[in-house]
Coordinates of C-alpha atoms in Angstrom, one line a residue:
X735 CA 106.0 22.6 79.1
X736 CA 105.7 25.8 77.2
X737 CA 105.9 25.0 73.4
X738 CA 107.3 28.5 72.8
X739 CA 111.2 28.6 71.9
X740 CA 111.6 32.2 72.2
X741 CA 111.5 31.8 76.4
X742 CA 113.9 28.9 76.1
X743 CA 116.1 31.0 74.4
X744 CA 115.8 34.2 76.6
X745 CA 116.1 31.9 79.6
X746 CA 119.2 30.5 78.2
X747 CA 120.9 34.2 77.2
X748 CA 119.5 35.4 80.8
X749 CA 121.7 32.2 82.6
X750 CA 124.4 32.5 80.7
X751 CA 125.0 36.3 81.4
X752 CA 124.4 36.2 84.7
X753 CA 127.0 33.4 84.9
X754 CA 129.6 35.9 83.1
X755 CA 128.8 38.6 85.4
X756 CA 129.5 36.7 88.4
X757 CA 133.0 35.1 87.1
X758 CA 133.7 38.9 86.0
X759 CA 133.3 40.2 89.3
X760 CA 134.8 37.6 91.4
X761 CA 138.3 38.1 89.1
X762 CA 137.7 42.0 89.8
X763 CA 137.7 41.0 93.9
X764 CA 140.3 38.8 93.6
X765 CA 142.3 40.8 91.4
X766 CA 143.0 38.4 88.7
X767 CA 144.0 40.3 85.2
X768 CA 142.2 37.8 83.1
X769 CA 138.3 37.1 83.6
X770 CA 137.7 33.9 81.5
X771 CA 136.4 35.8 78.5
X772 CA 139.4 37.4 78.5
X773 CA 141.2 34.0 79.1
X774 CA 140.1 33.0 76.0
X775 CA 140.6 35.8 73.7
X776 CA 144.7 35.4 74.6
X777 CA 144.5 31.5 74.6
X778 CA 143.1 32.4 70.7
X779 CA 145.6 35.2 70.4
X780 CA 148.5 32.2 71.9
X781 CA 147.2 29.3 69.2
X782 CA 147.6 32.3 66.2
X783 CA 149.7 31.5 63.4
X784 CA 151.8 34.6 62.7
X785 CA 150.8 35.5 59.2
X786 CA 147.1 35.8 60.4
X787 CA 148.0 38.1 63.9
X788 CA 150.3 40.2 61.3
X789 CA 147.3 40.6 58.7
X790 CA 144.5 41.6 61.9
X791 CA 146.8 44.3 62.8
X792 CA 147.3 45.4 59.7
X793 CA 143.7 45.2 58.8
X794 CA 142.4 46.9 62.4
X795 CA 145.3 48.4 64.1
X796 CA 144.5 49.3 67.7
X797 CA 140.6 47.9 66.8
X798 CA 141.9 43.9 66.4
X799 CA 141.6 43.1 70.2
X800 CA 138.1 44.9 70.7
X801 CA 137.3 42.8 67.2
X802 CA 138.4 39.8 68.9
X803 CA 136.7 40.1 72.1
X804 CA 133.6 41.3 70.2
X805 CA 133.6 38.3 67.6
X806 CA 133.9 35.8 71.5
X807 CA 131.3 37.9 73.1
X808 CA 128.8 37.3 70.4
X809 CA 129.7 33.7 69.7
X810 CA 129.5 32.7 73.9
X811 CA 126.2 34.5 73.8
X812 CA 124.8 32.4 70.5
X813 CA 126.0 29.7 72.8
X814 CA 123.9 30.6 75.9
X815 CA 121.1 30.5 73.4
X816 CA 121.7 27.4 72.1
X817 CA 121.7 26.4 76.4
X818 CA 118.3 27.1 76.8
X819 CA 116.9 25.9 73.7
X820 CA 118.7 22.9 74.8
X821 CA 117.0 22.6 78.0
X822 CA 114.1 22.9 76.7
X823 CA 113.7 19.2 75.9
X824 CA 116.6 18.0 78.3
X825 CA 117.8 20.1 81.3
X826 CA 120.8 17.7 81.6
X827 CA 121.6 18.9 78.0
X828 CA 121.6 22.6 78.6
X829 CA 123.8 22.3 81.6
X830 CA 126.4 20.5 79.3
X831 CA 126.9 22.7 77.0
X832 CA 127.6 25.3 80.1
X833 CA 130.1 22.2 81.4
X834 CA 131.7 22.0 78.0
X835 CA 132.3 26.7 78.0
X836 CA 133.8 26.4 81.6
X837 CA 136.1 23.9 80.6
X838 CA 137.3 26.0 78.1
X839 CA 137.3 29.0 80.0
X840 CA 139.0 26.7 82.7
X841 CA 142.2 25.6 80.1
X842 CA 142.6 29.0 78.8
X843 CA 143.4 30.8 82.0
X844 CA 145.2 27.0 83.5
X845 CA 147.7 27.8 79.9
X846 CA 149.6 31.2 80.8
X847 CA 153.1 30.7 82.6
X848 CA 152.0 32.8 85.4
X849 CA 149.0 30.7 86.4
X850 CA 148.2 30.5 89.8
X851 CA 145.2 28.8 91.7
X852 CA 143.0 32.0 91.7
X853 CA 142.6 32.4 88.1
X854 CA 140.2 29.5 88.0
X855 CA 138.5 30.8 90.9
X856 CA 136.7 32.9 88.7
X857 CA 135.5 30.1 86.1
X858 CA 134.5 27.8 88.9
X859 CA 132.1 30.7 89.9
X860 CA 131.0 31.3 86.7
X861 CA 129.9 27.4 86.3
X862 CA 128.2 27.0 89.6
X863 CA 125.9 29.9 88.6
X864 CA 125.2 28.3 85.6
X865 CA 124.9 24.8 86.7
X866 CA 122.3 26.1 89.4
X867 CA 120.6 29.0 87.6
X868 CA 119.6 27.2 84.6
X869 CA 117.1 24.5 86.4
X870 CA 115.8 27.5 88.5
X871 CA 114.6 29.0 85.3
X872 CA 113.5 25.9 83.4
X873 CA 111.2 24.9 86.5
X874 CA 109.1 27.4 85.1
X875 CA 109.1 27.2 81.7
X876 CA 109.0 23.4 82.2
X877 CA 105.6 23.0 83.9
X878 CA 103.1 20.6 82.2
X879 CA 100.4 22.9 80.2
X880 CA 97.5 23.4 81.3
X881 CA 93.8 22.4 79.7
X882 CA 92.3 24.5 77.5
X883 CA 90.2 25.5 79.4
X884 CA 92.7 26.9 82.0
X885 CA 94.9 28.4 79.8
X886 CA 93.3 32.0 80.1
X887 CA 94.0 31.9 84.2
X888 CA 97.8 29.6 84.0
X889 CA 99.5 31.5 81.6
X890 CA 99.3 35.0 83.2
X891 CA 101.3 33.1 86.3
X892 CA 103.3 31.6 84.2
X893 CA 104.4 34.4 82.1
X894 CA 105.0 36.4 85.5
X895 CA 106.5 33.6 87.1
X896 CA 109.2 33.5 84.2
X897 CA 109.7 37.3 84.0
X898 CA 110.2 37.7 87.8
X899 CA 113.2 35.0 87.5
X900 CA 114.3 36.0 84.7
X901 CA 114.9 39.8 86.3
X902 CA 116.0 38.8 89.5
X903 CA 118.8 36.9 87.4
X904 CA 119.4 40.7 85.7
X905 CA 119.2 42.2 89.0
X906 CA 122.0 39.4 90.5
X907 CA 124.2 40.1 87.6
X908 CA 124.0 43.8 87.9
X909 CA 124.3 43.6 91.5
X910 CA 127.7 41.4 91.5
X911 CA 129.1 43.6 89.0
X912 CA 128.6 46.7 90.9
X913 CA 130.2 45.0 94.3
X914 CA 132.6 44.1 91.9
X915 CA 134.2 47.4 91.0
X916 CA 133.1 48.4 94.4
X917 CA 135.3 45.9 96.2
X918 CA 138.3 45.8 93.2
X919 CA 141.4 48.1 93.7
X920 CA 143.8 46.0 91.4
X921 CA 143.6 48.6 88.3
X922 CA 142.5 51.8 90.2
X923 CA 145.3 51.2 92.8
X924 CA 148.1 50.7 90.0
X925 CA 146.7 54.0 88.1
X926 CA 147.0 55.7 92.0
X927 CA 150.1 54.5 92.5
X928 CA 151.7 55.5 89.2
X929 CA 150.1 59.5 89.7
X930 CA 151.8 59.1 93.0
X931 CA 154.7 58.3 92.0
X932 CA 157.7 60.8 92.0
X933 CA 160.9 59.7 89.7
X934 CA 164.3 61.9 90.5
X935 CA 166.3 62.6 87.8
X936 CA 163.8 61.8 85.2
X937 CA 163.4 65.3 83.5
X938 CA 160.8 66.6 80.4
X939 CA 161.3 66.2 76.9
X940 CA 162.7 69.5 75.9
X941 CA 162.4 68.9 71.6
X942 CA 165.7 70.1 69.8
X943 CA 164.8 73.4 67.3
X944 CA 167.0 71.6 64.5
X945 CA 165.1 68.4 65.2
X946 CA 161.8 70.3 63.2
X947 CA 161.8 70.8 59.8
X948 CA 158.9 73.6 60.1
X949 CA 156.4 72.1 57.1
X950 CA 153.0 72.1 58.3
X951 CA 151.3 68.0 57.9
X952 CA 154.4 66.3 58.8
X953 CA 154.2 63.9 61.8
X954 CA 155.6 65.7 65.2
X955 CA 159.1 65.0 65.6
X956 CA 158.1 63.8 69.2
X957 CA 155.1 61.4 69.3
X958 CA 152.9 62.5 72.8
X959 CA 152.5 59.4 74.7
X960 CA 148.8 58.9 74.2
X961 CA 149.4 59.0 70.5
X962 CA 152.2 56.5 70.7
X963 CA 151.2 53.0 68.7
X964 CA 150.6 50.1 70.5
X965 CA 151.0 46.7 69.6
X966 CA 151.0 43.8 72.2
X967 CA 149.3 40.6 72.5
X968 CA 147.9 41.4 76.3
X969 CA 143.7 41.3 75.7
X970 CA 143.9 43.2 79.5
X971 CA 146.1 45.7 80.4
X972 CA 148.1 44.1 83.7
X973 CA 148.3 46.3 86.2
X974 CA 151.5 45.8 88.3
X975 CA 151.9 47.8 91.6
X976 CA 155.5 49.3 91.8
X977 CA 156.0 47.6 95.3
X978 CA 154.8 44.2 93.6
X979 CA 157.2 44.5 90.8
X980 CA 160.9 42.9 91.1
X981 CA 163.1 41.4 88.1
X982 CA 165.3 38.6 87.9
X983 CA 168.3 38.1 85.7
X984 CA 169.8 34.9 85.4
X985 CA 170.8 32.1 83.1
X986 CA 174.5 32.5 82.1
X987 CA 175.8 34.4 84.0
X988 CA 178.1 34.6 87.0
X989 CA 176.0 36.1 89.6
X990 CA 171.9 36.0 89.7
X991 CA 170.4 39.5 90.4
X992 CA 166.8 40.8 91.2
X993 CA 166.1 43.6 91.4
X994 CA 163.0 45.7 92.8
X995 CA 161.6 49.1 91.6
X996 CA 163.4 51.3 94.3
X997 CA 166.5 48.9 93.2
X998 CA 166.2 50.1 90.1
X999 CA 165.6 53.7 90.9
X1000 CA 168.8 53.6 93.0
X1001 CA 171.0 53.4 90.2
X1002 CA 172.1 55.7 87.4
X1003 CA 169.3 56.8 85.2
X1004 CA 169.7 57.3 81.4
X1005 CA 167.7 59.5 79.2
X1006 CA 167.4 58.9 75.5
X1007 CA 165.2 59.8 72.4
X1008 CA 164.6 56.6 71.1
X1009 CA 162.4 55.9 68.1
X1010 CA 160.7 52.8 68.3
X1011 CA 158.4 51.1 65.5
X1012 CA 156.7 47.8 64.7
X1013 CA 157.8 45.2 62.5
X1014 CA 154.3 44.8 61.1
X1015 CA 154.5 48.5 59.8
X1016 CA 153.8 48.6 56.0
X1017 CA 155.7 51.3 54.0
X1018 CA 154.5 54.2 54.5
X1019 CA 152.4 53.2 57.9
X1020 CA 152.2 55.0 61.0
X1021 CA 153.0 52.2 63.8
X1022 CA 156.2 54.1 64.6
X1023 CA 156.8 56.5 66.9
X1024 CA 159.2 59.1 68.9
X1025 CA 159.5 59.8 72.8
X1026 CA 161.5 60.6 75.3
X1027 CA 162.8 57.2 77.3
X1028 CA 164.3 57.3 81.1
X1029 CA 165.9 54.1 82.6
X1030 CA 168.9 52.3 83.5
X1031 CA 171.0 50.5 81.0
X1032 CA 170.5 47.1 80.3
X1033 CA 174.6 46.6 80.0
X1034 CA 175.0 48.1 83.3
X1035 CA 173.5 45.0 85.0
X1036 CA 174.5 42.5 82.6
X1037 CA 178.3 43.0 83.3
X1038 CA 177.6 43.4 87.0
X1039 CA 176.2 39.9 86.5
X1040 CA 179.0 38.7 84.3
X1041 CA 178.1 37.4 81.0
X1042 CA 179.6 33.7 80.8
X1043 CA 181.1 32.8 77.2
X1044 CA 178.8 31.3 74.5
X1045 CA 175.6 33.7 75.0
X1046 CA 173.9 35.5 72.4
X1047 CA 170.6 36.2 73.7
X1048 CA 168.4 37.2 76.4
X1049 CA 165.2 35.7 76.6
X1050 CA 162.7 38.1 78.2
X1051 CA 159.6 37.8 80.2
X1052 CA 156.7 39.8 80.3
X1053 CA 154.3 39.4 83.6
X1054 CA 151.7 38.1 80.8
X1055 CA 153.7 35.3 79.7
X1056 CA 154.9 36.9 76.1
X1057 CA 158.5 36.6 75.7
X1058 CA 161.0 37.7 72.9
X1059 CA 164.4 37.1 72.6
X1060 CA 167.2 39.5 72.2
X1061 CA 170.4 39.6 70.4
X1062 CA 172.8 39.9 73.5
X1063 CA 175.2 41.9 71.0
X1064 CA 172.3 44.9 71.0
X1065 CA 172.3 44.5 75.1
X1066 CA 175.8 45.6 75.3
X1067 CA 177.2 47.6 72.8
X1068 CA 177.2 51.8 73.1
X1069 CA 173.4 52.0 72.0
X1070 CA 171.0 52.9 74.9
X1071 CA 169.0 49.4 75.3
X1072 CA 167.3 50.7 78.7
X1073 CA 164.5 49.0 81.3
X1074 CA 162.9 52.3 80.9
X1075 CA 160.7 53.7 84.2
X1076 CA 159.3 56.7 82.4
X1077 CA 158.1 57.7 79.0
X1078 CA 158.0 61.5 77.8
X1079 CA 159.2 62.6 81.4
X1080 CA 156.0 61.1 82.8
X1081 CA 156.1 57.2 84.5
X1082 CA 155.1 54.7 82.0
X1083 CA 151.4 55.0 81.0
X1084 CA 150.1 51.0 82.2
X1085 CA 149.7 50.5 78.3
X1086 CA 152.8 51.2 77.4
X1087 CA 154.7 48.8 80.6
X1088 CA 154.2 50.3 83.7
X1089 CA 156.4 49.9 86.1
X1090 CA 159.1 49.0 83.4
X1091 CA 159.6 48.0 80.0
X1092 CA 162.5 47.5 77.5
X1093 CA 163.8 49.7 74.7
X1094 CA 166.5 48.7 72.6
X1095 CA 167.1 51.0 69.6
X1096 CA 167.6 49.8 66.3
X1097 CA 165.6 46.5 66.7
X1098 CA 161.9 45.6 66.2
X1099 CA 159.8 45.5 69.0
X1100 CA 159.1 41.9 68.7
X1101 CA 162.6 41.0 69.3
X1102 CA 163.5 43.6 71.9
X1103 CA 160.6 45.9 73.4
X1104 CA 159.2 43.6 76.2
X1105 CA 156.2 45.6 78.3
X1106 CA 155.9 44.4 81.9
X1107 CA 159.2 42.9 81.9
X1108 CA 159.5 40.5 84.7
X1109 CA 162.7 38.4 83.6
X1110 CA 165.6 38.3 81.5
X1111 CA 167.6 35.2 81.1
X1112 CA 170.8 35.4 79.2
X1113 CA 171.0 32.4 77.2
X1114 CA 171.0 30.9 74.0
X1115 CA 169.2 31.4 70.2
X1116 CA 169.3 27.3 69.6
X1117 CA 168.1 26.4 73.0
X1118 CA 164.6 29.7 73.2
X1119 CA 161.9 29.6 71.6
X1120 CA 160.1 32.6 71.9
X1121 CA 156.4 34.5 70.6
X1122 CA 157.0 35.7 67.3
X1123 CA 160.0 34.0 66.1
X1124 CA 158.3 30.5 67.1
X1125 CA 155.4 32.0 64.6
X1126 CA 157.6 32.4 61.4
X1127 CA 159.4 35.9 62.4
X1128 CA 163.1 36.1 61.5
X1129 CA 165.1 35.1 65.1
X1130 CA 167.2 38.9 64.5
X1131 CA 164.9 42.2 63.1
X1132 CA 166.9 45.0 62.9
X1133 CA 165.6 48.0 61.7
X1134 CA 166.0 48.6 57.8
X1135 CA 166.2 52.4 56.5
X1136 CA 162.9 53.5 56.0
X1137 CA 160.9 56.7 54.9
X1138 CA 157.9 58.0 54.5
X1139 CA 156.1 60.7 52.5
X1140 CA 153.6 63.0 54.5
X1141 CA 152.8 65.7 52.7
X1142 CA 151.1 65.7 50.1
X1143 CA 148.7 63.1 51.6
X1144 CA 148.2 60.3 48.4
X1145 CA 145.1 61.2 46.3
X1146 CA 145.7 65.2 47.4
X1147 CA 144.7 68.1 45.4
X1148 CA 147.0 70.8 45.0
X1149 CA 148.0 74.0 43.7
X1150 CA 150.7 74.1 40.5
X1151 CA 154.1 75.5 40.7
X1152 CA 156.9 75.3 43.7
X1153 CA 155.6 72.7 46.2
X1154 CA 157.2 71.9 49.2
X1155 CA 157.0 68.0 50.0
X1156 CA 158.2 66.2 53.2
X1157 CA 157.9 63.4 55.7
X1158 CA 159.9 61.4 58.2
X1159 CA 162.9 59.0 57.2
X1160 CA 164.7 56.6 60.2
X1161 CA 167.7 54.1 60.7
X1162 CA 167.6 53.8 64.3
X1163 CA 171.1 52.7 66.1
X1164 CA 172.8 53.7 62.5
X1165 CA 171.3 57.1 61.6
X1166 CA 169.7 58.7 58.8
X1167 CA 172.1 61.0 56.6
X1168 CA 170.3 61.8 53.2
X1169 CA 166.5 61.7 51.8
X1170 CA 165.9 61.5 48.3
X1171 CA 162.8 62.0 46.4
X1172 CA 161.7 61.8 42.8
X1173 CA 158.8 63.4 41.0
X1174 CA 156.9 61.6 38.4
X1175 CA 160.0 58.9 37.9
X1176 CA 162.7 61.8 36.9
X1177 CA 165.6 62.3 39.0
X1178 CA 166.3 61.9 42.5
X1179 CA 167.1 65.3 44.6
X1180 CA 168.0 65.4 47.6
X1181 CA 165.9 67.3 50.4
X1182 CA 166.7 69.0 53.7
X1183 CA 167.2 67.1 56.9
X1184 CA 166.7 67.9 60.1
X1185 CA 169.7 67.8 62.7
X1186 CA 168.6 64.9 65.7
X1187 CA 170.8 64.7 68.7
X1188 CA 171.3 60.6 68.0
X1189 CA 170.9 58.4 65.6
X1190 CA 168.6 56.3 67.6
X1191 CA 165.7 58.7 66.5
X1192 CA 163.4 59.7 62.9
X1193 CA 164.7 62.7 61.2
X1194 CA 162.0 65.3 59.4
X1195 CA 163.0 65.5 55.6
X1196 CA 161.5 68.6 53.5
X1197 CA 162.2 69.7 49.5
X1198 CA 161.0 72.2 47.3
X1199 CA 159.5 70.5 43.9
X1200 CA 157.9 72.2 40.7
X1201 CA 154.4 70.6 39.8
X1202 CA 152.9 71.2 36.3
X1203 CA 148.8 71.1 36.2
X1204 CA 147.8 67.0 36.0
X1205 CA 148.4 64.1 38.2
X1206 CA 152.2 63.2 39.2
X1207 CA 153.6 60.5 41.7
X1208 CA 156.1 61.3 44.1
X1209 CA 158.6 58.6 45.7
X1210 CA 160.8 58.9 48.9
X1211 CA 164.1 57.1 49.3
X1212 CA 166.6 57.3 52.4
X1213 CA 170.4 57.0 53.1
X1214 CA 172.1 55.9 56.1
X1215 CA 175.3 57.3 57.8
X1216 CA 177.2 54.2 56.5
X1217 CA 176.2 55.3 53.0
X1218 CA 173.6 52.3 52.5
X1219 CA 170.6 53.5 50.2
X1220 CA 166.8 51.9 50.9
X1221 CA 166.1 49.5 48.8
X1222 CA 163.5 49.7 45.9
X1223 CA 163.0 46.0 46.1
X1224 CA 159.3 45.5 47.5
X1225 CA 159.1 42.9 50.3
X1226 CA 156.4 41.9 52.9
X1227 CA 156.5 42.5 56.3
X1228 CA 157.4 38.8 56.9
X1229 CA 159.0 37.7 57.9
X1230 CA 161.8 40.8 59.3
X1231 CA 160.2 43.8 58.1
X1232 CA 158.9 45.7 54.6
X1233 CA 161.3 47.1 51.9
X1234 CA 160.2 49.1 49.0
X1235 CA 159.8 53.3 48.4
X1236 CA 157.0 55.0 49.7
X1237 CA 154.8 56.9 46.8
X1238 CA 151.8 59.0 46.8
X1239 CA 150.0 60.0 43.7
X1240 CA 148.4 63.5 44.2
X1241 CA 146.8 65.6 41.5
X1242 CA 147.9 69.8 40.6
X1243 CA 145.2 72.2 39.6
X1244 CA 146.2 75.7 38.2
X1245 CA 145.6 78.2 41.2

């Protein structure tokens, strides 16, 4: 046996790999959205406490699920190390420890509502490669040394004998990765399938004149689709072919309905600007955006189903399992709450819901914006438990009056004299109707507003200040059309969303 740990250890990386690259692309053939790494990182995501998802998306934004597959990646492969060292003085060891990462990988995808035999298809595969690659490569590694004075003609053979399995274990995992993508055509076919697609009576964003305040650094009035924010707890994209998609309503309700895509496309289409925005968004943070929405009404099919007395919520489904539940109250009142079909006059881009998702304005999307909504079931608040809420989130999150200072950017440089300062303020469902802002702690003034179609959207704000040379601090307060003005009072995102005025500190030079 070689005495060497440094083979052991390749062996074990080189097994280990190759058994990921086999489960990967047997859930690329079969079409399975989660490959067991992946399995794991939303199992982990699932088991979360709420403060800790609130502070990684805070901390990386649209980085924390790269982070998080990353940090499993790199643990799993310290893993397969560990394997082959393992191995090295007991096979039956090794294999354990590759035992012990499939049944993980086995309960993580077993966990998700919408488990079906297939998704541990994948894992099975996995295992078997391990369990029968590992002994391939120790047999060489584990050959009785030779005598000394043999070693100058064995180890040349042994070495090679190593290396050529150790490739042709690199070679198989290449090779089942490329058939892989060759033979998949879940994610391409979806992507074909949306380009494809042609929605009547879903028109382009045409962005009101009024709606632009016309002060170069603040945030477009309408937020392009591949700038939108995202925040979801999905680790892979699903990818959900509009013929494969149907809803179903149920619950309380008089009448069951489901509903498939061309079901939904048959029926009157709504188009809205809607702002939407995260409850995790810190004051003054950008996960908040504009765009125009097209979709049918969620009260429209809620009535046709008939309501029964004693429901306030809808609890809805995504296709990954996440659910959140709704105020009913939102669902049928005059705001547009919409299964939207198309975002910025274009279908749904696959991260952002394709074939449908849920907008309801004036609530946080953890309550109300379901991606890859697959079921709504009117119910009850004391009989649901859903994502967020059953992680220390508030059970209703509408929207508080919020604003935001964009220019000057905090810690700018400037030139004395007339400045002109701005941002973006929003009370979606209620509407913005005054911004206020205050230079070094003096008086509040009020600035100009743009003019928005609805109150379901941001507004632009702008004002015309005087800066002396030295540093200054400029707040921003808003005021809703019911005369409501945003609080001072500074409060966490948890558990229903921040408070408090955004400030920048900026510095004015003479010119």
């Amino acid at each position: 046996m070689t005495s060497s740990r440094t083979p052991w250890i390749l062996g074990g990386l080189a097994v280990g790999l190759t058994g990921l690259a086999t489960s990967h692309a047997v859930a690329l053939v079969l079409g399975v959205r989660q490959s067991p790494v992946v399995a794991v990182a939303e199992a982990i995501v699932r088991i979360l406490p709420g403060n800790v998802a609130e502070r990684g998306i805070r901390a990386l934004g649209h980085l924390d699920k790269p982070f998080l597959l990353g940090c499993i990646i790199v643990g799993v492969t310290a893993t397969f190390a560990v394997a082959g060292l393992l191995a090295r003085r007991h096979l039956w060891a090794g294999q354990l420890v590759f035992v012990v990462l499939g049944v993980v990988g086995g309960l993580a995808a077993v966990v998700p509502k919408d488990f079906t035999g297939s998704q541990l298809v994948p894992v099975l595969v996995g295992l078997a490669t391990w369990l029968v690659a590992l002994p391939w490569v120790s047999a060489v590694l584990s050959r009785p040394d030779p005598p000394v004075e043999a070693v100058t003609e064995a180890v040349g053979p042994s070495r090679r004998g190593f290396l050529v399995r150790v490739g042709a274990l690199g070679l198989v995992s290449a090779g089942f990765l490329l058939a892989g993508r060759w033979l998949s055509h879940g994610r391409r076919a979806v992507e074909q399938a949306r380009e494809l697609l042609h929605l009547d009576g879903v028109t382009k964003p045409a962005v009101p004149r009024t709606a632009r305040i016309g002060l170069r650094g603040v945030t477009p009035w309408m937020t392009e689709s591949a700038d939108f924010y995202q925040v979801h707890t999905a680790i892979a994209i699903p990818a959900i072919d509009p013929a494969d998609w149907s809803l179903r309503l149920h619950g309380m309700v008089d009448r069951e309905l489901v509903l498939s895509f061309q079901d939904l496309l048959d029926r009157q289409l709504t188009e809205a600007w809607i702002t939407l925005n995260c409850v995790s968004n810190a004051v003054g943070g950008d996960l908040i955006g504009n765009a125009w929405w097209s979709g049918v009404r969620v009260k429209d099919l809620l009535v046709e189903a008939g309501v029964h007395d004693g429901a306030d919520a809808v609890l809805q489904t995504s296709s990954d399992g996440w659910t959140c539940g709704t105020p009913l109250a939102a669902l049928l009142d005059a705001r547009n709450a919409l299964l939207a079909v198309a975002m910025n006059g274009e279908p749904l881009p696959l991260e952002h819901g394709f074939p449908v998702r849920t907008i309801v304005p004036g609530l946080y999307g953890y309550v109300s914006a379901c991606k890859w909504v697959v079921d709504l079931e009117v119910t009850r608040f004391d009989t649901i438990s859903a994502y967020w809420t059953s992680r220390g989130w508030a059970e209703e999150a509408p929207v508080k009056i919020s604003s935001r200072i964009d220019v000057p950017k905090d810690g700018a440089r400037v030139a004395s004299g007339p400045l002109r300062v701005g941002g973006v303020a929003w009370a979606q469902f209620t509407g913005i109707e005054d911004v206020e802002v205050s230079l070094d702690g003096g008086a509040w003034q009020s600035a100009e507003v743009g003019y928005v179609p609805t109150n379901d959207t941001w507004v632009q704000w702008a004002v015309l200040v005087y800066v002396e040379p030295g540093d200054h601090q400029l707040r921003v307060r808003a005021v809703d059309k019911t005369r409501s003005v945003q609080t001072g009072v500074e409060q966490d995102v948890l558990p229903d969303g921040a408070t408090g005025w955004h400030s920048v500190d900026f510095t004015a030079e003479d010119a």
